[in-house]
Amino acid sequence: MTGTEIALIVIAICIVISIIIFIGSWLIHNKHLRLVKAHSELYNELIKLNKSYNFYSDIKSQYNFYEVCSSKRKLDCLSLYDVLLSKIECNYIYFKNLLICIQKNRQNYELYCKQYNKLSSKINERETKSLKIKFKTFKRIENKLYIQSKLNPQISTTIYIKASYTSPKGRNSYSKYRTFQYTEVVKAYNDYNRLKVQKQEYSYKVKIERAKMSDSLRYSILKRDGFKCQICGATAQEGAKLHVDHIIPVSKGGKTVASNLRTLCDRCNIGKSDKIE
Ligand SMILES: [Zn+2]
């Protein structure tokens, strides 16, 4: 036998021994794993705990939204936070459900973690001896299972917003983007709701204020103003149609009270529209 042949045989033997050791230790590890899974109170309590919790699983870690601008100037002036607000408005139910699911996951996860942290190993050396496994090995595998089996639900998300403008014929392309963290998304959602309530309250107030204009109030203002337009002096006899007008418009906070009312002909009234004089 040559030296090369001997070297090859030695290498082959080494490889075979390594494979045997590898398979052997893999089998032993699997046996230990099964043993620990079957006898660890910590592991079995954790599995029971995991089964008692239901987390929403269809929450993504990020949602992407895109906005296309019609000009470069619009893109430059665009606030991505306002885009986020408009996306919330357009997909309100979607955002609402998403945030409710995350909120529920967060609450449940907090409870889950408290219970998870209370779990502890109860195995002792005497028991491991009867199971024919080293105490240290049992503890090591048990601890690994305890960490690996902890549930990891989605308790947050981010919203990525990208706005872009492409010049005609696609010569130039501009864009800007921002990723909103979960707390920012919650803030935007709350801001949107606050704005919505304010708008509703405002339109309700306007409605109430307009309803205060009764026939008798209208007549008393016409009479006070001598049945004349307070801008051009036109009268009904001259063919002018007279209106009672709010000096400060209701839409700008004006009240339906005599001091804020005046008689205007329809021409002057149209010219005035919602201007405050
Ligand atoms: Zn007039």
mmCIF file of C-alpha atoms and ligand atoms in Angstrom:
data_model
loop_
_atom_site.group_PDB
_atom_site.id
_atom_site.type_symbol
_atom_site.label_atom_id
_atom_site.label_comp_id
_atom_site.label_asym_id
_atom_site.label_seq_id
_atom_site.Cartn_x
_atom_site.Cartn_y
_atom_site.Cartn_z
ATOM 1 C CA MET A 1 0.000 0.000 0.000
ATOM 2 C CA THR A 2 1.285 3.424 -0.874
ATOM 3 C CA GLY A 3 1.255 6.392 1.473
ATOM 4 C CA THR A 4 -1.545 8.028 -0.516
ATOM 5 C CA GLU A 5 -3.755 4.951 -0.193
ATOM 6 C CA ILE A 6 -3.222 4.823 3.569
ATOM 7 C CA ALA A 7 -4.097 8.518 3.834
ATOM 8 C CA LEU A 8 -7.298 7.950 1.833
ATOM 9 C CA ILE A 9 -8.326 5.019 4.042
ATOM 10 C CA VAL A 10 -7.657 7.083 7.189
ATOM 11 C CA ILE A 11 -9.780 9.944 5.775
ATOM 12 C CA ALA A 12 -12.583 7.529 4.839
ATOM 13 C CA ILE A 13 -12.550 6.011 8.350
ATOM 14 C CA CYS A 14 -12.636 9.500 9.871
ATOM 15 C CA ILE A 15 -15.631 10.449 7.703
ATOM 16 C CA VAL A 16 -17.514 7.275 8.634
ATOM 17 C CA ILE A 17 -16.778 7.802 12.347
ATOM 18 C CA SER A 18 -17.951 11.454 12.092
ATOM 19 C CA ILE A 19 -21.182 10.377 10.402
ATOM 20 C CA ILE A 20 -21.777 7.742 13.071
ATOM 21 C CA ILE A 21 -21.111 10.287 15.834
ATOM 22 C CA PHE A 22 -23.360 12.818 14.134
ATOM 23 C CA ILE A 23 -26.260 10.403 13.667
ATOM 24 C CA GLY A 24 -25.744 9.033 17.170
ATOM 25 C CA SER A 25 -25.848 12.431 18.817
ATOM 26 C CA TRP A 26 -28.826 13.420 16.690
ATOM 27 C CA LEU A 27 -30.696 10.313 17.839
ATOM 28 C CA ILE A 28 -29.740 10.969 21.465
ATOM 29 C CA HIS A 29 -30.820 14.599 21.173
ATOM 30 C CA ASN A 30 -34.189 13.556 19.699
ATOM 31 C CA LYS A 31 -34.662 11.049 22.454
ATOM 32 C CA HIS A 32 -33.861 13.725 25.063
ATOM 33 C CA LEU A 33 -36.192 16.175 23.350
ATOM 34 C CA ARG A 34 -39.080 13.704 23.440
ATOM 35 C CA LEU A 35 -38.281 12.933 27.057
ATOM 36 C CA VAL A 36 -38.283 16.564 28.108
ATOM 37 C CA LYS A 37 -41.450 17.316 26.125
ATOM 38 C CA ALA A 38 -43.167 14.406 27.852
ATOM 39 C CA HIS A 39 -41.949 15.152 31.390
ATOM 40 C CA SER A 40 -41.405 18.880 31.639
ATOM 41 C CA GLU A 41 -44.222 20.526 33.552
ATOM 42 C CA LEU A 42 -42.921 23.914 32.422
ATOM 43 C CA TYR A 43 -43.172 22.952 28.752
ATOM 44 C CA ASN A 44 -46.611 21.361 29.091
ATOM 45 C CA GLU A 45 -47.996 24.276 31.068
ATOM 46 C CA LEU A 46 -46.696 26.596 28.376
ATOM 47 C CA ILE A 47 -48.396 24.573 25.626
ATOM 48 C CA LYS A 48 -51.628 24.712 27.624
ATOM 49 C CA LEU A 49 -51.199 28.468 28.083
ATOM 50 C CA ASN A 50 -50.561 28.945 24.342
ATOM 51 C CA LYS A 51 -53.744 27.067 23.485
ATOM 52 C CA SER A 52 -55.788 29.315 25.784
ATOM 53 C CA TYR A 53 -54.839 32.441 23.811
ATOM 54 C CA ASN A 54 -56.147 33.455 20.428
ATOM 55 C CA PHE A 55 -54.208 36.161 18.673
ATOM 56 C CA TYR A 56 -55.162 37.770 15.374
ATOM 57 C CA SER A 57 -52.713 36.359 12.903
ATOM 58 C CA ASP A 58 -53.614 38.216 9.708
ATOM 59 C CA ILE A 59 -51.834 41.426 10.662
ATOM 60 C CA LYS A 60 -48.917 42.388 8.450
ATOM 61 C CA SER A 61 -45.816 44.103 9.786
ATOM 62 C CA GLN A 62 -46.128 46.768 7.089
ATOM 63 C CA TYR A 63 -48.805 48.154 4.776
ATOM 64 C CA ASN A 64 -47.885 50.161 1.704
ATOM 65 C CA PHE A 65 -49.826 53.038 0.184
ATOM 66 C CA TYR A 66 -49.023 55.055 -2.914
ATOM 67 C CA GLU A 67 -50.039 58.533 -3.976
ATOM 68 C CA VAL A 68 -49.576 59.868 -7.480
ATOM 69 C CA CYS A 69 -49.246 63.654 -7.818
ATOM 70 C CA SER A 70 -50.284 65.564 -10.920
ATOM 71 C CA SER A 71 -47.394 68.047 -10.726
ATOM 72 C CA LYS A 72 -43.938 68.459 -9.244
ATOM 73 C CA ARG A 73 -45.135 71.461 -7.240
ATOM 74 C CA LYS A 74 -47.968 69.412 -5.703
ATOM 75 C CA LEU A 75 -45.474 66.718 -4.753
ATOM 76 C CA ASP A 76 -43.173 69.296 -3.129
ATOM 77 C CA CYS A 77 -46.017 70.824 -1.103
ATOM 78 C CA LEU A 78 -47.544 67.480 -0.164
ATOM 79 C CA SER A 79 -47.485 66.490 3.488
ATOM 80 C CA LEU A 80 -47.167 62.729 3.826
ATOM 81 C CA TYR A 81 -49.008 62.929 7.136
ATOM 82 C CA ASP A 82 -51.978 64.445 5.264
ATOM 83 C CA VAL A 83 -51.732 61.586 2.755
ATOM 84 C CA LEU A 84 -51.920 59.184 5.693
ATOM 85 C CA LEU A 85 -55.047 60.999 6.947
ATOM 86 C CA SER A 86 -56.649 60.767 3.494
ATOM 87 C CA LYS A 87 -55.797 57.051 3.277
ATOM 88 C CA ILE A 88 -57.475 56.583 6.666
ATOM 89 C CA GLU A 89 -60.527 58.445 5.347
ATOM 90 C CA CYS A 90 -60.723 56.308 2.168
ATOM 91 C CA ASN A 91 -60.104 53.011 4.009
ATOM 92 C CA TYR A 92 -61.707 53.880 7.318
ATOM 93 C CA ILE A 93 -63.223 50.485 8.173
ATOM 94 C CA TYR A 94 -60.003 48.761 7.177
ATOM 95 C CA PHE A 95 -57.882 50.977 9.451
ATOM 96 C CA LYS A 96 -60.393 50.760 12.265
ATOM 97 C CA ASN A 97 -60.419 46.944 12.194
ATOM 98 C CA LEU A 98 -56.650 46.757 11.842
ATOM 99 C CA LEU A 99 -56.064 48.986 14.870
ATOM 100 C CA ILE A 100 -58.714 47.150 16.917
ATOM 101 C CA CYS A 101 -57.030 43.796 16.135
ATOM 102 C CA ILE A 102 -53.604 45.152 17.075
ATOM 103 C CA GLN A 103 -54.999 46.702 20.244
ATOM 104 C CA LYS A 104 -56.586 43.382 21.238
ATOM 105 C CA ASN A 105 -53.367 41.529 20.472
ATOM 106 C CA ARG A 106 -51.433 43.998 22.639
ATOM 107 C CA GLN A 107 -53.818 43.629 25.570
ATOM 108 C CA ASN A 108 -53.854 39.840 25.299
ATOM 109 C CA TYR A 109 -50.111 39.692 24.843
ATOM 110 C CA GLU A 110 -49.566 41.678 28.029
ATOM 111 C CA LEU A 111 -51.707 39.193 29.966
ATOM 112 C CA TYR A 112 -50.021 36.302 28.206
ATOM 113 C CA CYS A 113 -46.537 37.588 29.104
ATOM 114 C CA LYS A 114 -47.477 37.952 32.763
ATOM 115 C CA GLN A 115 -48.599 34.320 32.841
ATOM 116 C CA TYR A 116 -45.647 33.220 30.756
ATOM 117 C CA ASN A 117 -43.200 34.862 33.151
ATOM 118 C CA LYS A 118 -44.825 33.151 36.123
ATOM 119 C CA LEU A 119 -44.135 29.697 34.696
ATOM 120 C CA SER A 120 -41.105 27.991 36.154
ATOM 121 C CA SER A 121 -39.274 24.718 35.995
ATOM 122 C CA LYS A 122 -40.287 22.168 38.623
ATOM 123 C CA ILE A 123 -37.964 19.323 37.739
ATOM 124 C CA ASN A 124 -35.419 18.104 40.320
ATOM 125 C CA GLU A 125 -32.314 15.976 40.124
ATOM 126 C CA ARG A 126 -33.979 12.885 41.580
ATOM 127 C CA GLU A 127 -36.635 12.877 38.846
ATOM 128 C CA THR A 128 -34.092 13.315 36.050
ATOM 129 C CA LYS A 129 -32.096 10.414 37.457
ATOM 130 C CA SER A 130 -35.123 8.141 37.173
ATOM 131 C CA LEU A 131 -35.621 9.374 33.576
ATOM 132 C CA LYS A 132 -31.983 8.486 32.837
ATOM 133 C CA ILE A 133 -31.078 11.956 31.644
ATOM 134 C CA LYS A 134 -28.569 14.392 33.122
ATOM 135 C CA PHE A 135 -30.208 17.133 35.199
ATOM 136 C CA LYS A 136 -28.200 19.804 33.356
ATOM 137 C CA THR A 137 -29.191 18.419 29.930
ATOM 138 C CA PHE A 138 -32.854 18.303 30.909
ATOM 139 C CA LYS A 139 -32.736 21.912 32.151
ATOM 140 C CA ARG A 140 -30.924 23.099 29.046
ATOM 141 C CA ILE A 141 -33.440 21.514 26.648
ATOM 142 C CA GLU A 142 -36.355 22.604 28.811
ATOM 143 C CA ASN A 143 -35.150 26.207 28.829
ATOM 144 C CA LYS A 144 -34.669 26.165 25.069
ATOM 145 C CA LEU A 145 -38.222 24.867 24.581
ATOM 146 C CA TYR A 146 -39.546 27.497 26.987
ATOM 147 C CA ILE A 147 -37.994 30.286 24.905
ATOM 148 C CA GLN A 148 -38.790 28.764 21.490
ATOM 149 C CA SER A 149 -42.431 27.981 22.281
ATOM 150 C CA LYS A 150 -43.305 31.474 23.455
ATOM 151 C CA LEU A 151 -46.013 32.952 21.226
ATOM 152 C CA ASN A 152 -44.967 35.933 19.186
ATOM 153 C CA PRO A 153 -48.101 37.680 17.913
ATOM 154 C CA GLN A 154 -48.131 40.795 15.766
ATOM 155 C CA ILE A 155 -48.606 43.684 18.210
ATOM 156 C CA SER A 156 -47.568 46.506 15.944
ATOM 157 C CA THR A 157 -47.485 47.579 12.338
ATOM 158 C CA THR A 158 -46.035 50.324 10.182
ATOM 159 C CA ILE A 159 -47.537 52.261 7.300
ATOM 160 C CA TYR A 160 -45.293 53.077 4.385
ATOM 161 C CA ILE A 161 -46.413 55.967 2.192
ATOM 162 C CA LYS A 162 -44.788 56.893 -1.067
ATOM 163 C CA ALA A 163 -45.833 59.873 -3.153
ATOM 164 C CA SER A 164 -44.526 60.314 -6.651
ATOM 165 C CA TYR A 165 -44.735 62.461 -9.729
ATOM 166 C CA THR A 166 -43.600 61.445 -13.196
ATOM 167 C CA SER A 167 -43.232 64.170 -15.809
ATOM 168 C CA PRO A 168 -45.025 63.775 -19.161
ATOM 169 C CA LYS A 169 -43.496 61.055 -21.342
ATOM 170 C CA GLY A 170 -41.780 59.754 -18.192
ATOM 171 C CA ARG A 171 -38.653 61.898 -18.608
ATOM 172 C CA ASN A 172 -38.242 62.658 -14.930
ATOM 173 C CA SER A 173 -39.531 60.897 -11.898
ATOM 174 C CA TYR A 174 -39.635 62.303 -8.375
ATOM 175 C CA SER A 175 -40.804 60.741 -5.180
ATOM 176 C CA LYS A 176 -40.760 61.009 -1.432
ATOM 177 C CA TYR A 177 -41.690 58.481 1.185
ATOM 178 C CA ARG A 178 -42.065 57.985 4.889
ATOM 179 C CA THR A 179 -42.669 55.051 7.179
ATOM 180 C CA PHE A 180 -45.099 55.759 9.997
ATOM 181 C CA GLN A 181 -44.555 53.811 13.180
ATOM 182 C CA TYR A 182 -47.478 52.246 15.017
ATOM 183 C CA THR A 183 -47.837 55.114 17.544
ATOM 184 C CA GLU A 184 -47.891 57.640 14.677
ATOM 185 C CA VAL A 185 -50.582 55.639 12.888
ATOM 186 C CA VAL A 186 -52.685 55.555 16.069
ATOM 187 C CA LYS A 187 -52.194 59.315 16.442
ATOM 188 C CA ALA A 188 -53.263 59.906 12.812
ATOM 189 C CA TYR A 189 -56.327 57.700 13.295
ATOM 190 C CA ASN A 190 -57.308 59.648 16.429
ATOM 191 C CA ASP A 191 -56.620 62.966 14.677
ATOM 192 C CA TYR A 192 -58.852 61.898 11.810
ATOM 193 C CA ASN A 193 -61.681 60.949 14.209
ATOM 194 C CA ARG A 194 -61.339 64.256 16.079
ATOM 195 C CA LEU A 195 -61.508 66.189 12.788
ATOM 196 C CA LYS A 196 -64.553 64.184 11.736
ATOM 197 C CA VAL A 197 -66.365 64.984 15.021
ATOM 198 C CA GLN A 198 -65.406 68.665 14.711
ATOM 199 C CA LYS A 199 -66.777 68.764 11.156
ATOM 200 C CA GLN A 200 -70.019 67.097 12.264
ATOM 201 C CA GLU A 201 -70.395 69.471 15.217
ATOM 202 C CA TYR A 202 -69.668 72.413 12.961
ATOM 203 C CA SER A 203 -72.221 71.432 10.295
ATOM 204 C CA TYR A 204 -74.764 70.781 13.078
ATOM 205 C CA LYS A 205 -74.131 74.264 14.531
ATOM 206 C CA VAL A 206 -74.505 75.831 11.066
ATOM 207 C CA LYS A 207 -77.785 73.977 10.561
ATOM 208 C CA ILE A 208 -79.128 75.150 13.951
ATOM 209 C CA GLU A 209 -78.036 78.744 13.253
ATOM 210 C CA ARG A 210 -79.714 78.785 9.830
ATOM 211 C CA ALA A 211 -82.914 77.352 11.323
ATOM 212 C CA LYS A 212 -83.134 80.356 13.659
ATOM 213 C CA MET A 213 -84.148 82.558 10.718
ATOM 214 C CA SER A 214 -87.918 82.641 11.241
ATOM 215 C CA ASP A 215 -90.454 84.452 9.071
ATOM 216 C CA SER A 216 -91.080 87.004 11.806
ATOM 217 C CA LEU A 217 -87.339 87.718 12.224
ATOM 218 C CA ARG A 218 -86.997 88.093 8.453
ATOM 219 C CA TYR A 219 -89.899 90.523 8.362
ATOM 220 C CA SER A 220 -88.569 92.583 11.294
ATOM 221 C CA ILE A 221 -85.170 92.994 9.557
ATOM 222 C CA LEU A 222 -86.827 94.024 6.259
ATOM 223 C CA LYS A 223 -88.918 96.534 8.191
ATOM 224 C CA ARG A 224 -85.889 97.839 10.153
ATOM 225 C CA ASP A 225 -83.993 98.373 6.871
ATOM 226 C CA GLY A 226 -86.960 100.183 5.279
ATOM 227 C CA PHE A 227 -87.485 97.391 2.725
ATOM 228 C CA LYS A 228 -84.340 98.575 0.904
ATOM 229 C CA CYS A 229 -81.127 96.867 -0.150
ATOM 230 C CA GLN A 230 -78.501 98.084 2.304
ATOM 231 C CA ILE A 231 -75.833 98.238 -0.418
ATOM 232 C CA CYS A 232 -77.502 99.686 -3.528
ATOM 233 C CA GLY A 233 -80.763 100.975 -2.050
ATOM 234 C CA ALA A 234 -82.991 99.001 -4.471
ATOM 235 C CA THR A 235 -86.562 98.310 -3.316
ATOM 236 C CA ALA A 236 -89.142 95.649 -4.101
ATOM 237 C CA GLN A 237 -91.221 98.263 -5.933
ATOM 238 C CA GLU A 238 -88.293 98.719 -8.341
ATOM 239 C CA GLY A 239 -88.393 95.012 -9.052
ATOM 240 C CA ALA A 240 -85.553 93.970 -6.730
ATOM 241 C CA LYS A 241 -85.852 90.677 -4.910
ATOM 242 C CA LEU A 242 -84.949 91.337 -1.277
ATOM 243 C CA HIS A 243 -83.170 88.838 0.964
ATOM 244 C CA VAL A 244 -82.163 88.908 4.586
ATOM 245 C CA ASP A 245 -78.446 88.250 4.624
ATOM 246 C CA HIS A 246 -75.954 87.299 7.355
ATOM 247 C CA ILE A 247 -73.200 89.976 7.470
ATOM 248 C CA ILE A 248 -70.768 87.421 8.886
ATOM 249 C CA PRO A 249 -71.862 84.196 7.151
ATOM 250 C CA VAL A 250 -73.082 81.334 9.313
ATOM 251 C CA SER A 251 -70.372 79.185 7.739
ATOM 252 C CA LYS A 252 -67.798 81.582 9.248
ATOM 253 C CA GLY A 253 -69.360 81.645 12.702
ATOM 254 C CA GLY A 254 -71.913 84.411 12.158
ATOM 255 C CA LYS A 255 -75.043 84.321 14.343
ATOM 256 C CA THR A 256 -78.678 84.719 13.344
ATOM 257 C CA VAL A 257 -79.217 87.886 15.398
ATOM 258 C CA ALA A 258 -80.478 91.299 14.303
ATOM 259 C CA SER A 259 -77.036 92.911 14.596
ATOM 260 C CA ASN A 260 -75.627 90.360 12.093
ATOM 261 C CA LEU A 261 -78.540 90.611 9.639
ATOM 262 C CA ARG A 262 -79.260 93.059 6.862
ATOM 263 C CA THR A 263 -81.466 93.403 3.799
ATOM 264 C CA LEU A 264 -79.810 92.844 0.423
ATOM 265 C CA CYS A 265 -81.187 92.664 -3.100
ATOM 266 C CA ASP A 266 -80.439 89.417 -4.973
ATOM 267 C CA ARG A 267 -77.814 91.097 -7.208
ATOM 268 C CA CYS A 268 -75.839 92.440 -4.245
ATOM 269 C CA ASN A 269 -76.346 89.179 -2.404
ATOM 270 C CA ILE A 270 -74.865 87.110 -5.248
ATOM 271 C CA GLY A 271 -71.932 89.520 -5.521
ATOM 272 C CA LYS A 272 -71.253 89.140 -1.834
ATOM 273 C CA SER A 273 -71.388 85.343 -1.620
ATOM 274 C CA ASP A 274 -69.468 84.291 1.523
ATOM 275 C CA LYS A 275 -67.266 87.370 1.886
ATOM 276 C CA ILE A 276 -66.965 89.024 5.274
ATOM 277 C CA GLU A 277 -67.124 92.802 5.030
HETATM 278 ZN ZN ZN B 1 -78.510 95.747 -3.863
#
